[in-house]
Short mmCIF file of C-alpha atoms in Angstrom, two decimals:
data_model
loop_
_atom_site.label_atom_id
_atom_site.label_comp_id
_atom_site.label_asym_id
_atom_site.label_seq_id
_atom_site.Cartn_x
_atom_site.Cartn_y
_atom_site.Cartn_z
CA MET T 1130 -0.15 -0.04 -0.04
CA LYS T 1131 2.79 2.64 1.10
CA SER T 1132 4.52 1.66 -2.58
CA PHE T 1133 1.22 2.26 -4.21
CA LEU T 1134 0.95 5.46 -2.20
CA GLN T 1135 4.25 6.83 -3.21
CA LYS T 1136 3.34 5.77 -7.04
CA PHE T 1137 -0.08 7.82 -6.77
CA GLY T 1138 1.48 10.90 -5.35
CA LYS T 1139 4.04 11.10 -7.71
CA SER T 1140 1.36 10.84 -10.22
CA LEU T 1141 -0.25 13.94 -9.44
CA LEU T 1142 2.72 16.09 -9.99
CA ILE T 1143 2.51 15.34 -13.89
CA PRO T 1144 -0.29 17.57 -14.54
CA ILE T 1145 0.99 20.31 -11.98
CA VAL T 1146 4.04 20.61 -14.30
CA ALA T 1147 1.83 22.50 -16.57
CA LEU T 1148 0.81 25.16 -13.90
CA PRO T 1149 3.75 27.28 -13.57
CA ILE T 1150 3.48 28.64 -17.30
CA ALA T 1151 -0.30 28.53 -17.36
CA GLY T 1152 -0.27 30.85 -14.00
CA LEU T 1153 1.82 33.16 -14.93
CA LEU T 1154 0.98 34.06 -18.69
CA LEU T 1155 -2.83 34.52 -16.98
CA ARG T 1156 -1.22 36.73 -14.53
CA LEU T 1157 0.94 38.58 -16.59
CA SER T 1158 -1.83 39.14 -19.20
CA ALA T 1159 -4.67 40.35 -17.16
CA GLU T 1160 -6.21 43.55 -17.64
CA ASP T 1161 -4.27 45.76 -14.65
CA LEU T 1162 -0.64 44.16 -15.83
CA LEU T 1163 -0.20 43.64 -19.45
CA ASP T 1164 -3.89 43.36 -20.80
CA ILE T 1165 -3.51 40.56 -23.36
CA PRO T 1166 -6.61 38.58 -23.80
CA LEU T 1167 -5.46 36.07 -25.98
CA PHE T 1168 -3.11 34.49 -23.51
CA GLN T 1169 -5.93 34.68 -21.10
CA ALA T 1170 -6.30 31.22 -23.49
CA SER T 1171 -3.79 29.74 -20.73
CA GLY T 1172 -6.73 29.70 -17.60
CA VAL T 1173 -7.87 26.82 -19.35
CA ILE T 1174 -5.37 24.77 -18.30
CA LEU T 1175 -6.82 25.53 -14.66
CA ALA T 1176 -10.45 24.95 -15.43
CA GLN T 1177 -9.42 21.83 -17.11
CA MET T 1178 -7.41 20.01 -13.41
CA ASP T 1179 -9.76 17.24 -13.28
CA ALA T 1180 -8.77 15.99 -17.04
CA LEU T 1181 -5.11 16.74 -16.38
CA ILE T 1182 -5.24 14.53 -12.91
CA ALA T 1183 -6.94 11.93 -14.48
CA ILE T 1184 -4.10 11.66 -17.75
CA GLY T 1185 -1.65 11.98 -14.98
CA ILE T 1186 -2.66 9.37 -12.52
CA ALA T 1187 -3.28 7.02 -15.80
CA MET T 1188 0.33 7.86 -17.23
CA GLY T 1189 1.96 7.22 -13.75
CA LEU T 1190 0.56 3.93 -12.28
CA ALA T 1191 0.30 2.42 -16.07
CA LYS T 1192 2.60 -0.45 -16.03
CA THR T 1193 4.66 0.72 -19.20
CA LYS T 1194 7.56 2.69 -20.48
CA ASP T 1195 5.48 4.14 -23.36
CA LYS T 1196 2.82 6.35 -21.63
CA GLY T 1197 0.89 7.45 -24.95
CA ILE T 1198 -1.94 4.87 -24.66
CA PRO T 1199 -2.26 5.12 -20.77
CA ALA T 1200 -2.70 8.73 -21.77
CA LEU T 1201 -5.43 8.52 -24.05
CA THR T 1202 -7.15 5.98 -21.91
CA GLY T 1203 -7.72 8.43 -18.91
CA PHE T 1204 -8.37 11.24 -21.22
CA LEU T 1205 -10.79 9.43 -22.48
CA ALA T 1206 -12.40 8.07 -18.94
CA ILE T 1207 -12.95 11.61 -17.76
CA LEU T 1208 -14.70 12.21 -20.95
CA VAL T 1209 -17.25 9.89 -20.56
CA LEU T 1210 -17.40 9.87 -17.03
CA LYS T 1211 -18.05 14.47 -17.06
CA GLU T 1212 -20.44 13.60 -20.33
CA GLY T 1213 -22.13 10.87 -18.51
CA LEU T 1214 -22.55 13.17 -15.16
CA THR T 1215 -23.80 16.11 -17.05
CA ILE T 1216 -26.67 13.68 -18.81
CA MET T 1217 -27.79 12.14 -15.03
CA ASP T 1218 -27.92 15.05 -13.46
CA PRO T 1219 -26.30 18.73 -14.39
CA GLU T 1220 -25.78 20.21 -11.30
CA LEU T 1221 -23.34 17.32 -10.22
CA ASN T 1222 -19.34 18.28 -10.02
CA MET T 1223 -17.23 16.02 -9.13
CA SER T 1224 -14.27 18.17 -9.72
CA VAL T 1225 -10.44 16.76 -8.97
CA PHE T 1226 -12.51 13.67 -7.39
CA GLY T 1227 -13.69 13.02 -10.91
CA GLY T 1228 -10.24 13.03 -12.34
CA VAL T 1229 -8.90 11.02 -9.52
CA LEU T 1230 -11.59 8.21 -10.06
CA ALA T 1231 -11.05 8.42 -13.98
CA GLY T 1232 -7.32 7.91 -13.47
CA LEU T 1233 -7.52 5.18 -11.57
CA ILE T 1234 -10.04 3.35 -13.41
CA ALA T 1235 -7.95 3.87 -16.40
CA ALA T 1236 -4.68 3.15 -15.23
CA PHE T 1237 -6.77 -0.28 -14.31
CA ILE T 1238 -7.81 -1.17 -17.54
CA TYR T 1239 -4.35 -0.63 -19.39
CA ASN T 1240 -2.76 -2.59 -16.86
CA LYS T 1241 -5.28 -5.62 -16.86
CA PHE T 1242 -6.04 -5.30 -20.71
CA LYS T 1243 -3.10 -4.27 -22.16
CA ASP T 1244 -1.97 -8.00 -23.67
CA THR T 1245 -5.22 -8.87 -24.72
CA LYS T 1246 -5.06 -10.95 -28.01
CA LEU T 1247 -8.16 -10.88 -30.23
CA PRO T 1248 -9.28 -12.94 -33.03
CA SER T 1249 -7.43 -12.10 -36.09
CA MET T 1250 -10.20 -10.31 -37.83
CA LEU T 1251 -10.59 -7.73 -34.75
CA ALA T 1252 -6.56 -7.65 -34.34
CA PHE T 1253 -6.31 -4.20 -34.92
CA PHE T 1254 -8.31 -3.38 -31.82
CA SER T 1255 -5.90 -6.27 -29.63
CA GLY T 1256 -2.85 -5.63 -27.46
CA GLU T 1257 -2.17 -1.91 -26.01
CA LYS T 1258 -5.39 -0.78 -27.73
CA PHE T 1259 -8.19 -2.52 -26.37
CA PRO T 1260 -8.11 -0.73 -23.58
CA ILE T 1261 -8.98 1.99 -25.27
CA THR T 1262 -12.46 0.07 -26.23
CA VAL T 1263 -12.38 -1.25 -22.97
CA ILE T 1264 -12.66 2.29 -20.91
CA ILE T 1265 -15.54 4.05 -22.49
CA PHE T 1266 -17.72 0.66 -21.98
CA THR T 1267 -16.66 0.66 -18.28
CA MET T 1268 -16.95 4.56 -17.82
CA ILE T 1269 -20.65 4.86 -18.70
CA PRO T 1270 -21.83 2.48 -16.16
CA VAL T 1271 -19.61 4.14 -13.88
CA ALA T 1272 -20.95 7.47 -14.58
CA GLY T 1273 -24.42 6.14 -13.92
CA LEU T 1274 -23.49 4.93 -10.65
CA MET T 1275 -21.73 7.85 -9.93
CA SER T 1276 -24.93 9.81 -10.47
CA LEU T 1277 -26.35 8.18 -7.89
CA ILE T 1278 -23.50 8.00 -4.92
CA TRP T 1279 -22.11 11.45 -5.87
CA PRO T 1280 -24.66 14.05 -4.40
CA TYR T 1281 -24.52 12.04 -1.36
CA ALA T 1282 -20.32 12.04 -0.91
CA GLN T 1283 -20.48 15.91 -2.73
CA SER T 1284 -22.36 16.38 0.38
CA GLY T 1285 -20.09 15.17 3.10
CA ILE T 1286 -17.12 16.89 1.02
CA ASP T 1287 -19.09 20.20 1.07
CA THR T 1288 -19.33 19.69 4.98
CA PHE T 1289 -16.10 18.92 5.43
CA SER T 1290 -14.66 22.01 3.62
CA LYS T 1291 -16.91 24.07 5.28
CA THR T 1292 -15.80 22.77 8.44
CA LEU T 1293 -12.38 22.99 7.60
CA MET T 1294 -12.83 26.70 6.27
CA GLY T 1295 -14.78 27.49 9.09
CA LEU T 1296 -11.97 26.19 11.72
CA GLY T 1297 -10.48 29.46 10.93
CA ALA T 1298 -6.86 29.70 11.65
CA LEU T 1299 -6.91 25.87 13.41
CA GLY T 1300 -7.65 24.69 10.04
CA VAL T 1301 -5.21 26.45 7.98
CA PHE T 1302 -2.37 25.08 11.27
CA ILE T 1303 -3.39 21.80 10.11
CA PHE T 1304 -2.92 21.66 6.49
CA GLY T 1305 0.20 24.01 6.37
CA PHE T 1306 1.52 21.31 9.47
CA LEU T 1307 0.58 18.26 7.30
CA ASN T 1308 2.03 19.47 4.04
CA ARG T 1309 5.40 19.49 5.47
CA PHE T 1310 4.96 16.59 7.51
CA LEU T 1311 3.49 14.49 4.92
CA LEU T 1312 6.64 15.30 2.75
CA PRO T 1313 9.20 12.97 3.90
CA PHE T 1314 6.65 10.61 2.37
CA GLY T 1315 5.49 11.62 -0.62
CA LEU T 1316 2.07 11.88 0.72
CA HIS T 1317 1.61 15.72 0.60
CA HIS T 1318 0.53 15.76 -2.48
CA VAL T 1319 -2.19 13.84 -1.91
CA VAL T 1320 -3.54 16.63 0.68
CA ASN T 1321 -2.52 19.20 -1.72
CA THR T 1322 -4.63 18.34 -4.43
CA TYR T 1323 -7.41 18.80 -2.71
CA VAL T 1324 -7.03 22.28 -1.17
CA TYR T 1325 -4.86 23.49 -4.37
CA PHE T 1326 -7.94 22.36 -6.58
CA GLY T 1327 -10.85 21.12 -4.65
CA LEU T 1328 -11.35 23.18 -1.69
CA GLY T 1329 -14.33 25.85 -2.26
CA GLU T 1330 -15.92 26.98 -5.10
CA TYR T 1331 -16.08 30.41 -6.95
CA GLU T 1332 -18.40 31.79 -9.80
CA THR T 1333 -16.10 33.71 -12.22
CA PRO T 1334 -17.37 36.53 -13.72
CA SER T 1335 -17.87 35.18 -17.06
CA GLY T 1336 -20.34 32.28 -15.03
CA GLU T 1337 -17.40 29.48 -14.74
CA ILE T 1338 -17.31 27.59 -11.75
CA VAL T 1339 -13.65 27.02 -10.52
CA ASN T 1340 -12.89 25.14 -7.59
CA GLY T 1341 -9.54 25.32 -5.36
CA GLU T 1342 -7.21 27.48 -3.26
CA ILE T 1343 -5.13 27.99 -6.37
CA THR T 1344 -7.49 28.11 -8.90
CA ARG T 1345 -10.16 30.45 -7.49
CA PHE T 1346 -7.04 33.27 -6.26
CA LEU T 1347 -5.85 33.49 -9.21
CA SER T 1348 -9.73 34.15 -10.76
CA GLY T 1349 -10.23 37.13 -8.16
CA ASP T 1350 -11.91 35.05 -5.68
CA PRO T 1351 -11.78 37.38 -2.55
CA THR T 1352 -11.92 34.59 -0.30
CA ALA T 1353 -9.29 32.33 -1.41
CA GLY T 1354 -5.64 32.28 -0.42
CA TYR T 1355 -5.62 31.74 3.53
CA PHE T 1356 -4.85 28.58 2.80
CA ILE T 1357 -1.63 28.96 1.12
CA GLY T 1358 -0.47 32.69 2.03
CA GLY T 1359 1.64 30.94 4.68
CA PHE T 1360 3.90 29.43 2.37
CA PHE T 1361 5.38 32.31 1.34
CA ILE T 1362 7.19 33.12 5.20
CA THR T 1363 8.18 29.15 4.95
CA MET T 1364 9.44 28.91 1.44
CA MET T 1365 11.07 32.75 1.48
CA PHE T 1366 12.16 33.17 4.79
CA GLY T 1367 11.83 30.19 6.79
CA VAL T 1368 13.56 27.94 5.30
CA PRO T 1369 16.64 30.49 4.34
CA ALA T 1370 16.73 30.88 7.98
CA ILE T 1371 17.16 27.41 8.57
CA ALA T 1372 20.17 27.29 5.94
CA LEU T 1373 21.57 30.25 7.59
CA ALA T 1374 21.52 28.43 11.19
CA ILE T 1375 22.92 25.27 10.00
CA THR T 1376 25.90 27.40 8.15
CA ARG T 1377 26.62 29.30 11.26
CA ALA T 1378 26.61 26.02 13.39
CA ALA T 1379 29.27 24.35 11.14
CA LYS T 1380 32.60 23.26 12.74
CA LYS T 1381 34.08 22.42 9.61
CA LYS T 1382 33.59 21.88 5.94
CA LYS T 1383 32.50 25.85 6.46
CA GLU T 1384 32.59 26.84 2.93
CA GLU T 1385 31.56 23.80 1.53
CA THR T 1386 28.36 23.96 4.30
CA LYS T 1387 27.93 27.62 3.18
CA SER T 1388 27.77 27.12 -0.81
CA LEU T 1389 25.71 24.21 -0.30
CA MET T 1390 23.04 25.92 2.22
CA ALA T 1391 23.18 29.03 0.07
CA SER T 1392 22.23 27.48 -3.15
CA GLY T 1393 19.45 25.85 -0.94
CA ALA T 1394 18.11 29.01 0.21
CA GLY T 1395 18.62 30.62 -3.04
CA THR T 1396 16.23 28.00 -4.45
CA SER T 1397 13.48 27.93 -2.08
CA PHE T 1398 13.25 31.98 -1.90
CA ILE T 1399 13.10 32.27 -6.01
CA THR T 1400 11.73 28.96 -6.44
CA GLY T 1401 9.80 27.77 -3.56
CA ILE T 1402 11.66 24.69 -3.67
CA THR T 1403 12.53 23.72 -0.26
CA GLU T 1404 13.60 19.96 -0.37
CA PRO T 1405 17.49 20.81 -1.13
CA VAL T 1406 17.74 22.47 2.69
CA GLU T 1407 14.97 20.07 4.28
CA PHE T 1408 16.60 16.78 3.77
CA THR T 1409 19.95 18.02 5.05
CA PHE T 1410 18.02 17.46 8.66
CA LEU T 1411 15.09 15.50 7.99
CA PHE T 1412 16.98 12.27 8.59
CA THR T 1413 19.52 13.72 11.23
CA SER T 1414 16.93 15.17 13.34
CA PRO T 1415 13.45 14.36 12.89
CA LEU T 1416 12.81 17.07 16.35
CA LEU T 1417 14.01 20.08 13.83
CA TYR T 1418 11.95 18.63 11.03
CA PHE T 1419 8.77 18.85 13.18
CA MET T 1420 9.63 22.00 14.30
CA HIS T 1421 9.32 23.30 10.70
CA ALA T 1422 6.25 21.76 10.41
CA VAL T 1423 4.74 23.14 13.36
CA TYR T 1424 6.07 26.44 12.26
CA THR T 1425 4.84 25.84 8.73
CA GLY T 1426 1.21 25.65 10.29
CA LEU T 1427 2.11 28.76 12.61
CA ALA T 1428 2.77 30.99 9.70
CA GLY T 1429 -0.37 30.28 8.13
CA ALA T 1430 -2.51 30.96 11.25
CA VAL T 1431 -0.63 34.04 11.80
CA LEU T 1432 -1.69 35.34 8.27
CA TYR T 1433 -5.04 34.26 8.56
CA LEU T 1434 -5.72 35.73 12.22
CA LEU T 1435 -3.97 39.20 10.44
CA GLN T 1436 -6.08 38.65 7.28
CA ILE T 1437 -3.17 38.82 5.22
CA ARG T 1438 -4.21 36.78 1.98
CA HIS T 1439 -1.47 35.58 -1.06
CA GLY T 1440 -1.10 32.81 -3.46
CA PHE T 1441 0.86 31.33 -6.20
CA SER T 1442 0.45 29.63 -9.13
CA TRP T 1443 3.79 27.11 -8.71
CA GLY T 1444 5.46 27.92 -5.48
CA ALA T 1445 5.72 30.04 -2.69
CA GLY T 1446 8.95 32.13 -3.99
CA VAL T 1447 9.36 35.82 -4.71
CA ILE T 1448 8.48 35.59 -8.42
CA ASP T 1449 4.62 34.26 -7.30
CA PHE T 1450 5.07 37.09 -4.64
CA VAL T 1451 5.40 39.60 -6.94
CA LEU T 1452 3.57 38.86 -9.66
CA ASN T 1453 -0.02 38.21 -7.77
CA LEU T 1454 0.60 41.27 -5.22
CA ASN T 1455 -2.62 43.02 -7.08
CA LEU T 1456 -4.76 40.03 -6.36
CA ALA T 1457 -3.64 39.57 -2.29
CA ASP T 1458 -5.14 41.56 0.69
CA ARG T 1459 -2.31 43.28 2.86
CA GLY T 1460 0.39 41.48 0.65
CA LEU T 1461 3.16 43.48 1.81
CA LEU T 1462 2.76 42.65 5.39
CA ILE T 1463 4.10 39.02 4.51
CA ILE T 1464 7.91 40.66 4.53
CA PRO T 1465 7.79 42.03 7.94
CA VAL T 1466 5.83 38.79 9.37
CA GLY T 1467 8.30 37.17 7.05
CA LEU T 1468 11.22 38.72 8.93
CA ALA T 1469 10.14 37.63 12.60
CA PHE T 1470 9.58 34.12 11.45
CA PHE T 1471 12.98 34.81 9.93
CA ALA T 1472 14.17 35.55 13.63
CA LEU T 1473 12.29 32.71 15.14
CA TYR T 1474 13.78 29.69 12.74
CA TYR T 1475 16.98 31.01 12.68
CA PHE T 1476 17.47 30.90 16.82
CA THR T 1477 15.30 27.98 17.98
CA PHE T 1478 17.01 25.68 15.18
CA TYR T 1479 20.50 27.26 16.16
CA PHE T 1480 19.83 26.74 19.85
CA MET T 1481 19.01 23.00 18.80
CA ILE T 1482 21.62 22.20 16.75
CA VAL T 1483 24.44 23.57 18.98
CA LYS T 1484 22.54 22.63 22.00
CA LYS T 1485 21.94 18.64 21.18
CA ASP T 1486 24.79 18.70 19.05
CA ILE T 1487 22.95 17.33 15.77
CA PRO T 1488 25.34 16.00 13.26
CA LEU T 1489 24.04 18.30 10.34
CA ILE T 1490 26.16 18.67 7.40
CA GLY T 1491 29.71 20.55 9.09
CA ARG T 1492 28.62 19.22 12.23
CA GLU T 1493 28.84 15.37 10.94
CA LYS T 1494 30.83 13.07 12.71
CA GLU T 1495 33.56 11.17 10.62
CA LEU T 1496 32.99 7.72 9.05
CA ASP T 1497 35.36 5.36 9.30
CA PHE T 1498 35.83 3.78 5.94
CA GLY T 1499 39.19 2.16 6.53
CA GLU T 1500 42.44 2.33 4.27
CA GLN T 1501 41.28 0.74 1.02
CA SER T 1502 38.21 3.87 1.42
CA SER T 1503 40.06 6.82 1.93
CA GLU T 1504 40.78 7.39 -1.76
CA ASP T 1505 36.77 6.77 -2.40
CA GLU T 1506 36.18 9.15 -0.07
CA LYS T 1507 38.38 11.99 -1.81
CA GLU T 1508 36.46 10.92 -4.89
CA LEU T 1509 32.59 11.40 -3.50
CA LYS T 1510 33.89 14.99 -2.46
CA LEU T 1511 34.12 15.62 -6.35
CA SER T 1512 31.61 18.44 -7.61
CA HIS T 1513 28.24 16.95 -7.81
CA SER T 1514 27.20 19.35 -10.86
CA ASN T 1515 28.52 16.71 -13.05
CA HIS T 1516 25.59 14.66 -13.55
CA GLU T 1517 26.98 11.95 -15.12
CA TYR T 1518 29.77 11.05 -12.51
CA MET T 1519 26.36 11.40 -10.11
CA ALA T 1520 24.50 9.01 -11.90
CA LYS T 1521 27.58 6.56 -11.98
CA LYS T 1522 27.68 6.57 -8.37
CA VAL T 1523 24.74 6.44 -7.31
CA LEU T 1524 24.45 3.21 -9.73
CA GLN T 1525 27.36 1.81 -7.85
CA PHE T 1526 25.98 2.40 -4.52
CA ILE T 1527 22.52 1.27 -4.98
CA GLY T 1528 23.82 -2.36 -5.82
CA GLY T 1529 24.35 -1.51 -9.74
CA LYS T 1530 22.65 -2.40 -12.46
CA GLU T 1531 21.60 -5.72 -11.51
CA ASN T 1532 19.86 -4.81 -8.30
CA VAL T 1533 17.79 -1.80 -10.70
CA ILE T 1534 13.98 -3.03 -11.37
CA THR T 1535 12.56 0.49 -12.03
CA ASN T 1536 13.81 4.17 -12.31
CA ASP T 1537 11.52 7.09 -12.25
CA ASN T 1538 11.65 10.05 -10.35
CA CYS T 1539 9.69 13.82 -9.44
CA MET T 1540 10.42 17.05 -9.32
CA THR T 1541 13.13 16.43 -6.30
CA ARG T 1542 13.93 12.67 -6.04
CA LEU T 1543 14.87 9.76 -7.67
CA ARG T 1544 12.66 6.72 -7.20
CA LEU T 1545 13.75 3.59 -7.78
CA GLU T 1546 12.49 0.08 -7.60
CA LEU T 1547 15.33 -2.30 -6.22
CA HIS T 1548 15.49 -5.92 -6.04
CA ASP T 1549 17.01 -5.44 -2.52
CA THR T 1550 17.31 -2.12 -0.65
CA GLU T 1551 19.75 -3.56 1.99
CA VAL T 1552 22.50 -3.25 -0.13
CA VAL T 1553 22.03 0.56 -0.53
CA ASP T 1554 24.80 2.56 0.50
CA VAL T 1555 23.17 5.86 2.24
CA ASP T 1556 25.88 7.25 3.63
CA ARG T 1557 28.40 7.11 0.53
CA ILE T 1558 24.99 8.24 -1.47
CA LYS T 1559 24.75 11.30 0.47
CA GLN T 1560 28.45 12.00 0.10
CA THR T 1561 28.12 12.54 -3.72
CA GLY T 1562 25.97 15.80 -3.01
CA ALA T 1563 22.19 13.70 -2.35
CA HIS T 1564 20.42 15.44 0.63
CA GLY T 1565 18.98 12.32 1.88
CA VAL T 1566 18.08 8.95 0.80
CA ILE T 1567 14.42 6.87 2.00
CA LYS T 1568 13.96 3.47 2.04
CA ILE T 1569 10.40 3.07 1.68
CA ASP T 1570 10.68 -1.08 2.01
CA LYS T 1571 12.68 -3.86 1.01
CA ASN T 1572 11.93 -2.80 -2.71
CA ASN T 1573 11.83 1.19 -3.11
CA VAL T 1574 13.99 3.90 -2.33
CA GLN T 1575 13.94 7.26 -3.01
CA ILE T 1576 16.97 9.43 -3.08
CA VAL T 1577 16.83 13.40 -2.90
CA LEU T 1578 18.59 15.27 -5.49
CA GLY T 1579 16.77 18.62 -5.52
CA SER T 1580 15.57 20.43 -8.54
CA GLU T 1581 18.63 18.53 -10.76
CA ALA T 1582 16.89 14.91 -9.98
CA THR T 1583 15.26 14.93 -13.61
CA ILE T 1584 18.86 15.54 -15.33
CA VAL T 1585 20.19 12.65 -13.33
CA LYS T 1586 17.23 10.14 -14.25
CA LYS T 1587 18.23 10.95 -17.83
CA GLU T 1588 21.60 10.11 -17.31
CA LEU T 1589 21.23 6.92 -15.13
CA ASP T 1590 18.85 6.00 -17.89
CA LYS T 1591 21.35 6.04 -20.45
CA LEU T 1592 23.67 3.99 -17.83
CA LEU T 1593 20.99 1.28 -17.87
CA ASP T 1594 20.28 1.29 -21.38
CA TYR T 1595 23.79 0.99 -22.08
CA LEU T 1596 25.12 -1.82 -20.07
CA ILE T 1597 21.76 -3.73 -21.40
CA ASP T 1598 22.42 -3.09 -24.81
CA ASN T 1599 25.96 -4.17 -24.18
CA ARG T 1600 24.97 -7.21 -22.92
CA LEU T 1601 22.64 -8.21 -25.57
CA MET T 1602 24.94 -7.00 -28.61
CA ASN T 1603 27.79 -9.50 -27.32
CA ILE T 1604 25.26 -12.56 -27.43
CA TYR T 1605 24.20 -11.34 -30.59
CA ASN T 1606 27.61 -10.97 -32.00
CA GLU T 1607 28.66 -14.29 -30.46
CA SER T 1608 25.81 -15.95 -32.10
CA ILE T 1609 26.96 -14.82 -35.49
CA HIS T 1610 30.85 -16.06 -35.12
CA ASN T 1611 29.75 -19.41 -33.92
CA LEU T 1612 27.27 -20.67 -36.33
CA GLU T 1613 26.85 -24.75 -35.53
CA ASP T 1614 23.59 -25.95 -36.86
CA THR T 1615 22.13 -24.98 -33.83
CA ASP T 1616 23.18 -22.02 -33.68
CA ALA T 1617 22.41 -20.88 -37.26
CA LYS T 1618 18.95 -21.81 -36.91
CA ASN T 1619 19.06 -19.88 -33.68
CA TYR T 1620 20.44 -16.74 -35.56
CA LYS T 1621 17.59 -17.29 -38.30
CA HIS T 1622 15.48 -16.96 -36.00
CA CYS T 1623 17.37 -14.18 -34.44
CA ARG T 1624 16.80 -12.25 -37.60
CA ASN T 1625 13.01 -11.76 -37.58
CA ASP T 1626 11.08 -10.01 -34.81
CA ASN T 1627 11.47 -12.16 -32.43
CA TRP T 1628 15.43 -11.64 -31.97
CA PRO T 1629 15.09 -9.97 -28.59
CA LEU T 1630 13.40 -13.38 -27.00
CA TYR T 1631 16.46 -15.21 -28.32
CA LEU T 1632 18.75 -12.93 -26.61
CA LEU T 1633 17.24 -12.45 -23.61
CA SER T 1634 16.91 -16.40 -22.94
CA GLN T 1635 20.85 -16.33 -23.28
CA LEU T 1636 21.02 -14.23 -20.56
CA GLY T 1637 19.32 -16.21 -18.18
CA ILE T 1638 16.12 -13.95 -18.50
CA HIS T 1639 12.72 -14.80 -18.72
CA PRO T 1640 10.79 -13.10 -21.34
CA LEU T 1641 7.83 -12.27 -18.96
CA LEU T 1642 9.84 -10.51 -16.85
CA ALA T 1643 11.90 -7.76 -19.47
CA ARG T 1644 9.44 -5.49 -19.87
CA LYS T 1645 9.37 -5.08 -16.06
CA LYS T 1646 13.37 -4.61 -16.03
CA ARG T 1647 12.77 -2.08 -18.80
CA PHE T 1648 14.64 -3.89 -21.11
CA PHE T 1649 12.32 -2.76 -24.15
#
């Protein structure tokens, strides 16, 4: 279940990739800024979040390397669901929950029927194309069933929304706390998705109904922004204060610590990405991270009490802060409040680090690798901006290519499925420049790299593909140069479309496992 939730949370990130540019264009082209009506077309992305979520979940949970058919399956699922609900009851609106349901069903249908074989006369519809047919037939009764169930569910969700919003500062605190507290487990996206795109309802001047704090705020809802405004405090002031406290508390490697923390603080301040700093202390001191989660909730609660309202399209960094000031209420007051939280963060973190002698970067205890490892240790201190080198070392310290089942990533983490996570060398991976290593279970591990995770993942893919291709080509060439009777027959077999299966059999790999191991 935990592994599924990890993949589910990662899937929710896929559609969010479209939000930064959509939000920026929508805001910059508004009447009170550049006033370019055509660019307001970018707002359709915010209005179609249910469809994007359905596509993202279908892609993320599909057990295949090629994500095109799963994406189409997810899109068809949400189309049929929405149209069916409209036919049954035009007042029904499942919002992001419809996207989640459609995406989950689409992923299940795809994984279940992607290898289906049909009679020759229907061969065109078999294989990966068959889920496209099945999903249409499936979603029609689902839409009918949901038209009966959803009115009650919608009533319950409306009650929950009103309760959460009715809790005032306490409700804002709870959301802010959970946003940070669940981040190490990759589950914060589940909570975020509802608050960002499902909480509350607003009718735009054009008559369109939009849901969620982000969507409502960018659409001009004067009641939106209380749940997300506090993140400006955390990203622009809190995390940089933590970075300064860690830098000032360092006993050794002061320049290295200063450089790393300055980079992390700048990333958080500008873009709102906080993990490069957060994962330097999460694993060595859960107490500090708990304090951080409490402060995040507290920041939102304080802004609510002061009636300060602000919002963002992507991350609560300085770019969104400046661009969206015209939509905010008392937005400039975030600066003095942020400075107060900067002091709170800095002094409490510095005191706890020094008082409890927490072994953060610059204060870590020396690791004894023995004489044999001393040269390797020096090598691991090379700049981690060399992505190819980083990928080689990560592959080495997770047990090599033989231990890798799948390699994936989100914005800041490598997400690896391995045969055995016990062989993962956490300390050495961290020394390559990684900010944290999370062993989810015996088969799943996450390596926190920050904003360069996508680049390192691609380099790791190249290494995995290159190594496998070399093994296959060696066997292929060997089969050519050793043409005895049996070999000649196998070579002839290799020349047809099934030659990869022959080579896999020579490697001792069952063809049914080939797809899972991502060889093809």
